Amino acid sequence: MTLTRPHRRTRRAGEALLCLIATAPLALAALPAQAEPMTFDTALQQLGQRSDQLAASKNAVESAQLRRDAMQRLGGPVVNLTGAAYAYNANLDVDLNPLNRVLPGVLSQLPPQLAAPLAQLPHLPSSYTLNRHKTDTTSSVSAVWPIYMGGASNAARGLLDAMTHEAEADAAKTGHEATTLLVQRYFGTQLAERAAVLREAALATIEQHDAAAQKMLDAGVIARVERLQARSALEEARRNARKARDDAELAATALTRTLKASERVTPTSPLFVLGEPLPPLPQFIDTALARHPGLSKVAAKKEQATQLHAAQEALRKPQVFAFGQRQLKTGKEADWVAGVGVRWTLWDSIDRNALAESSNRQIAQAERTGAQAQNDIALLVEKRWLGVEQARRQFLAMTPSLELADEVLRLRAAGLKAGTSTTLDLIDAQVNQAKAQTERAQAAHDYVKALADLLESCGLSEDFGKYMARADALKVE
């Protein structure tokens, strides 16, 4: 069979393009190497060591624990040592006029042999000032020992325990959220880098197609409209590649700053998808209701309200305490006192009944909040579990599309060689293949993100690495 002239021209153009396609992988080898490769497990360890948010939550827990430890012996004896150094000067005016008036009568009653000498004495002054000054020290030791406080000490310790549990729940929530954020940024960087590489590979191939098309136009093998179509495809590929590279740079920067690394972080753990379905939904719901930090925080709030109620009720009861004080002196001159006291408030200006009812309402509020939180968390877990399964099925459903894109590219290349396809057809096939590969990577990223969200809602973020290790067969390299 004899080929017509257009067919022979198209065949020659296809042969030229196939020679250029064979050199396309060299464009990928020219990409600059990234610094500081890092697996996800290493990134998670560094996040725990460097995150200010995690450090702040840890400090909050330690502060609450130390505050509780400080109140461990609340309600025990209190011993005080008191000392003082003092100086004083005292003046006392004594009126002697009454004595001067009485003295003559007293002398007249004395025997003459005594009265005569005393009568020769001068008169006393009308007044006399006595002065006393001294410098001294004093010291004493005193003790108070509450014997019965109506349960106030236990209520105070219980309140601090509940506050510690709340801080621990907040810290756990912060840890789960930080892990989820790391998953998003780590594998988001993987996705963005893969998309950029695919776009740049497609650009390199289309540039070669464009150069070949220009040569074929100069040789008169193709029409000018076909040449313009190739140039338009090249410009679009350049825009897409540039945007994809910018997105990859931004994603890598976000990951590097999240980990506070000195060099740009390059993730090495690939995107993945579990081929098998997840365990049944009720298993995740039961785990969430047992481990979700939000429920732990609600329980801590309820315990705080309960302990506040107990403390308020303790104020209604009598308080019994022992006390004692003694001067630090030797011998019998030391002053001391000891005894037992009772204090019972019979009436004050505060309405204790209203306070008790208020604390009871707080307890009821915490109970209602907990019940609502359980329903919300169960619904959230179900939604995210379904999201994981949907992402898994979508990923698996893309395998035929990727195989079809590969087959179309092969057929377009063969068709160009045989003269049944155009340059633009081959470029479109190349672009569609890159698009299919990118969409498949996007589906894997959606699965990873959905899995991280599900584990966070169940309080199982630390198990993410276990799921990743089980996905060897479906890792997206």
Short mmCIF file of N, CA and C in Angstrom, two decimals, residues 380-467:
data_model
loop_
_atom_site.label_atom_id
_atom_site.label_comp_id
_atom_site.label_asym_id
_atom_site.label_seq_id
_atom_site.Cartn_x
_atom_site.Cartn_y
_atom_site.Cartn_z
N LEU A 380 -18.93 12.21 64.68
CA LEU A 380 -17.69 12.63 64.02
C LEU A 380 -16.86 11.42 63.60
N VAL A 381 -16.76 10.44 64.49
CA VAL A 381 -15.99 9.24 64.16
C VAL A 381 -16.61 8.52 62.97
N GLU A 382 -17.93 8.40 62.96
CA GLU A 382 -18.59 7.73 61.83
C GLU A 382 -18.34 8.48 60.53
N LYS A 383 -18.43 9.80 60.58
CA LYS A 383 -18.19 10.60 59.38
C LYS A 383 -16.77 10.40 58.87
N ARG A 384 -15.82 10.43 59.77
CA ARG A 384 -14.42 10.31 59.33
C ARG A 384 -14.08 8.88 58.92
N TRP A 385 -14.70 7.90 59.56
CA TRP A 385 -14.48 6.52 59.15
C TRP A 385 -14.99 6.31 57.72
N LEU A 386 -16.17 6.84 57.45
CA LEU A 386 -16.69 6.76 56.08
C LEU A 386 -15.81 7.53 55.10
N GLY A 387 -15.23 8.66 55.56
CA GLY A 387 -14.34 9.41 54.70
C GLY A 387 -13.10 8.62 54.32
N VAL A 388 -12.56 7.88 55.27
CA VAL A 388 -11.39 7.04 54.98
C VAL A 388 -11.75 5.97 53.96
N GLU A 389 -12.87 5.31 54.16
CA GLU A 389 -13.29 4.26 53.23
C GLU A 389 -13.58 4.82 51.84
N GLN A 390 -14.17 6.00 51.79
CA GLN A 390 -14.45 6.63 50.50
C GLN A 390 -13.15 6.96 49.78
N ALA A 391 -12.17 7.50 50.52
CA ALA A 391 -10.88 7.82 49.91
C ALA A 391 -10.18 6.56 49.43
N ARG A 392 -10.29 5.47 50.19
CA ARG A 392 -9.66 4.21 49.77
C ARG A 392 -10.28 3.69 48.48
N ARG A 393 -11.61 3.69 48.44
CA ARG A 393 -12.28 3.19 47.23
C ARG A 393 -11.97 4.09 46.03
N GLN A 394 -11.89 5.40 46.27
CA GLN A 394 -11.59 6.31 45.16
C GLN A 394 -10.18 6.06 44.63
N PHE A 395 -9.26 5.81 45.55
CA PHE A 395 -7.88 5.53 45.11
C PHE A 395 -7.84 4.26 44.27
N LEU A 396 -8.49 3.21 44.75
CA LEU A 396 -8.47 1.95 44.01
C LEU A 396 -9.18 2.08 42.67
N ALA A 397 -10.22 2.92 42.64
CA ALA A 397 -10.95 3.09 41.39
C ALA A 397 -10.15 3.84 40.34
N MET A 398 -9.09 4.52 40.74
CA MET A 398 -8.28 5.29 39.79
C MET A 398 -7.26 4.44 39.05
N THR A 399 -7.06 3.23 39.50
CA THR A 399 -6.07 2.38 38.82
C THR A 399 -6.42 2.15 37.35
N PRO A 400 -7.69 1.84 37.01
CA PRO A 400 -8.00 1.71 35.58
C PRO A 400 -7.78 3.00 34.80
N SER A 401 -8.07 4.15 35.42
CA SER A 401 -7.87 5.42 34.71
C SER A 401 -6.40 5.64 34.40
N LEU A 402 -5.54 5.30 35.36
CA LEU A 402 -4.11 5.45 35.12
C LEU A 402 -3.63 4.49 34.04
N GLU A 403 -4.13 3.26 34.08
CA GLU A 403 -3.75 2.30 33.05
C GLU A 403 -4.25 2.76 31.68
N LEU A 404 -5.45 3.34 31.65
CA LEU A 404 -6.00 3.85 30.39
C LEU A 404 -5.15 5.00 29.85
N ALA A 405 -4.72 5.92 30.76
CA ALA A 405 -3.88 7.04 30.32
C ALA A 405 -2.56 6.53 29.76
N ASP A 406 -1.98 5.53 30.40
CA ASP A 406 -0.73 4.96 29.88
C ASP A 406 -0.94 4.33 28.51
N GLU A 407 -2.05 3.62 28.35
CA GLU A 407 -2.33 2.97 27.08
C GLU A 407 -2.61 3.99 25.98
N VAL A 408 -3.34 5.06 26.33
CA VAL A 408 -3.61 6.11 25.34
C VAL A 408 -2.31 6.76 24.88
N LEU A 409 -1.41 7.02 25.82
CA LEU A 409 -0.12 7.61 25.44
C LEU A 409 0.65 6.68 24.52
N ARG A 410 0.63 5.39 24.83
CA ARG A 410 1.34 4.43 23.96
C ARG A 410 0.73 4.39 22.56
N LEU A 411 -0.62 4.43 22.54
CA LEU A 411 -1.28 4.39 21.23
C LEU A 411 -1.05 5.67 20.44
N ARG A 412 -1.04 6.83 21.17
CA ARG A 412 -0.80 8.09 20.46
C ARG A 412 0.61 8.13 19.89
N ALA A 413 1.55 7.62 20.66
CA ALA A 413 2.93 7.59 20.15
C ALA A 413 3.02 6.68 18.94
N ALA A 414 2.37 5.51 19.01
CA ALA A 414 2.38 4.60 17.86
C ALA A 414 1.60 5.20 16.69
N GLY A 415 0.51 5.89 17.01
CA GLY A 415 -0.27 6.50 15.94
C GLY A 415 0.48 7.62 15.24
N LEU A 416 1.26 8.40 16.02
CA LEU A 416 2.05 9.45 15.40
C LEU A 416 3.10 8.85 14.47
N LYS A 417 3.65 7.74 14.89
CA LYS A 417 4.65 7.07 14.07
C LYS A 417 4.02 6.49 12.81
N ALA A 418 2.75 6.03 12.97
CA ALA A 418 2.07 5.44 11.81
C ALA A 418 1.35 6.48 10.97
N GLY A 419 1.30 7.74 11.48
CA GLY A 419 0.64 8.79 10.72
C GLY A 419 -0.83 8.92 10.98
N THR A 420 -1.35 8.27 12.03
CA THR A 420 -2.78 8.36 12.36
C THR A 420 -3.08 9.32 13.50
N SER A 421 -2.05 9.90 14.13
CA SER A 421 -2.22 10.86 15.23
C SER A 421 -1.39 12.10 14.94
N THR A 422 -1.77 13.19 15.57
CA THR A 422 -1.05 14.44 15.39
C THR A 422 -0.16 14.72 16.59
N THR A 423 0.67 15.75 16.46
CA THR A 423 1.53 16.16 17.57
C THR A 423 0.70 16.57 18.77
N LEU A 424 -0.38 17.30 18.51
CA LEU A 424 -1.23 17.76 19.61
C LEU A 424 -1.87 16.58 20.34
N ASP A 425 -2.23 15.53 19.59
CA ASP A 425 -2.79 14.33 20.23
C ASP A 425 -1.80 13.72 21.20
N LEU A 426 -0.54 13.67 20.80
CA LEU A 426 0.48 13.10 21.67
C LEU A 426 0.70 13.98 22.90
N ILE A 427 0.69 15.30 22.70
CA ILE A 427 0.86 16.21 23.85
C ILE A 427 -0.31 16.05 24.82
N ASP A 428 -1.52 15.97 24.28
CA ASP A 428 -2.69 15.78 25.15
C ASP A 428 -2.59 14.48 25.94
N ALA A 429 -2.13 13.43 25.30
CA ALA A 429 -1.99 12.15 25.98
C ALA A 429 -0.95 12.25 27.10
N GLN A 430 0.14 12.98 26.79
CA GLN A 430 1.18 13.16 27.82
C GLN A 430 0.63 13.93 29.01
N VAL A 431 -0.11 15.00 28.75
CA VAL A 431 -0.69 15.81 29.81
C VAL A 431 -1.72 15.00 30.60
N ASN A 432 -2.54 14.22 29.92
CA ASN A 432 -3.54 13.42 30.60
C ASN A 432 -2.91 12.36 31.50
N GLN A 433 -1.78 11.81 31.05
CA GLN A 433 -1.10 10.83 31.90
C GLN A 433 -0.59 11.49 33.18
N ALA A 434 0.02 12.67 33.05
CA ALA A 434 0.49 13.39 34.24
C ALA A 434 -0.67 13.77 35.14
N LYS A 435 -1.79 14.15 34.54
CA LYS A 435 -2.97 14.49 35.32
C LYS A 435 -3.49 13.29 36.09
N ALA A 436 -3.54 12.12 35.41
CA ALA A 436 -4.02 10.91 36.07
C ALA A 436 -3.10 10.51 37.23
N GLN A 437 -1.79 10.64 37.01
CA GLN A 437 -0.85 10.31 38.08
C GLN A 437 -0.99 11.28 39.26
N THR A 438 -1.20 12.56 38.94
CA THR A 438 -1.38 13.55 40.00
C THR A 438 -2.67 13.30 40.78
N GLU A 439 -3.74 12.98 40.07
CA GLU A 439 -5.02 12.71 40.73
C GLU A 439 -4.92 11.47 41.62
N ARG A 440 -4.17 10.50 41.20
CA ARG A 440 -3.99 9.30 42.02
C ARG A 440 -3.21 9.65 43.29
N ALA A 441 -2.18 10.47 43.16
CA ALA A 441 -1.45 10.91 44.34
C ALA A 441 -2.34 11.76 45.25
N GLN A 442 -3.21 12.58 44.65
CA GLN A 442 -4.14 13.38 45.44
C GLN A 442 -5.10 12.48 46.21
N ALA A 443 -5.55 11.40 45.58
CA ALA A 443 -6.44 10.46 46.27
C ALA A 443 -5.73 9.79 47.44
N ALA A 444 -4.45 9.45 47.25
CA ALA A 444 -3.67 8.88 48.36
C ALA A 444 -3.51 9.89 49.49
N HIS A 445 -3.28 11.15 49.13
CA HIS A 445 -3.17 12.19 50.15
C HIS A 445 -4.49 12.37 50.90
N ASP A 446 -5.59 12.33 50.16
CA ASP A 446 -6.90 12.44 50.82
C ASP A 446 -7.10 11.29 51.80
N TYR A 447 -6.64 10.11 51.42
CA TYR A 447 -6.76 8.96 52.32
C TYR A 447 -5.92 9.16 53.58
N VAL A 448 -4.69 9.59 53.41
CA VAL A 448 -3.80 9.80 54.56
C VAL A 448 -4.38 10.85 55.49
N LYS A 449 -4.86 11.94 54.92
CA LYS A 449 -5.43 13.01 55.75
C LYS A 449 -6.68 12.53 56.47
N ALA A 450 -7.55 11.79 55.76
CA ALA A 450 -8.76 11.28 56.39
C ALA A 450 -8.42 10.29 57.51
N LEU A 451 -7.39 9.49 57.31
CA LEU A 451 -6.98 8.54 58.34
C LEU A 451 -6.46 9.28 59.57
N ALA A 452 -5.66 10.32 59.36
CA ALA A 452 -5.15 11.10 60.49
C ALA A 452 -6.29 11.76 61.25
N ASP A 453 -7.28 12.28 60.53
CA ASP A 453 -8.44 12.90 61.20
C ASP A 453 -9.22 11.86 62.01
N LEU A 454 -9.38 10.68 61.45
CA LEU A 454 -10.11 9.62 62.16
C LEU A 454 -9.38 9.23 63.44
N LEU A 455 -8.08 9.03 63.35
CA LEU A 455 -7.32 8.64 64.53
C LEU A 455 -7.33 9.75 65.59
N GLU A 456 -7.31 11.01 65.15
CA GLU A 456 -7.39 12.11 66.11
C GLU A 456 -8.72 12.09 66.85
N SER A 457 -9.81 11.84 66.13
CA SER A 457 -11.12 11.84 66.77
C SER A 457 -11.29 10.66 67.72
N CYS A 458 -10.45 9.63 67.58
CA CYS A 458 -10.52 8.47 68.48
C CYS A 458 -9.47 8.53 69.58
N GLY A 459 -8.63 9.55 69.58
CA GLY A 459 -7.55 9.60 70.55
C GLY A 459 -6.45 8.62 70.25
N LEU A 460 -6.25 8.28 68.97
CA LEU A 460 -5.27 7.26 68.56
C LEU A 460 -4.23 7.82 67.61
N SER A 461 -3.94 9.10 67.69
CA SER A 461 -3.00 9.68 66.73
C SER A 461 -1.63 9.02 66.78
N GLU A 462 -1.26 8.49 67.95
CA GLU A 462 0.06 7.85 68.05
C GLU A 462 0.12 6.54 67.27
N ASP A 463 -1.02 6.02 66.81
CA ASP A 463 -1.04 4.78 66.03
C ASP A 463 -0.91 5.01 64.54
N PHE A 464 -0.73 6.24 64.12
CA PHE A 464 -0.66 6.52 62.68
C PHE A 464 0.48 5.75 62.04
N GLY A 465 1.62 5.69 62.70
CA GLY A 465 2.77 4.98 62.13
C GLY A 465 2.49 3.50 61.93
N LYS A 466 1.66 2.90 62.79
CA LYS A 466 1.34 1.49 62.62
C LYS A 466 0.54 1.26 61.34
N TYR A 467 -0.40 2.15 61.04
CA TYR A 467 -1.16 2.03 59.80
C TYR A 467 -0.26 2.27 58.59
#
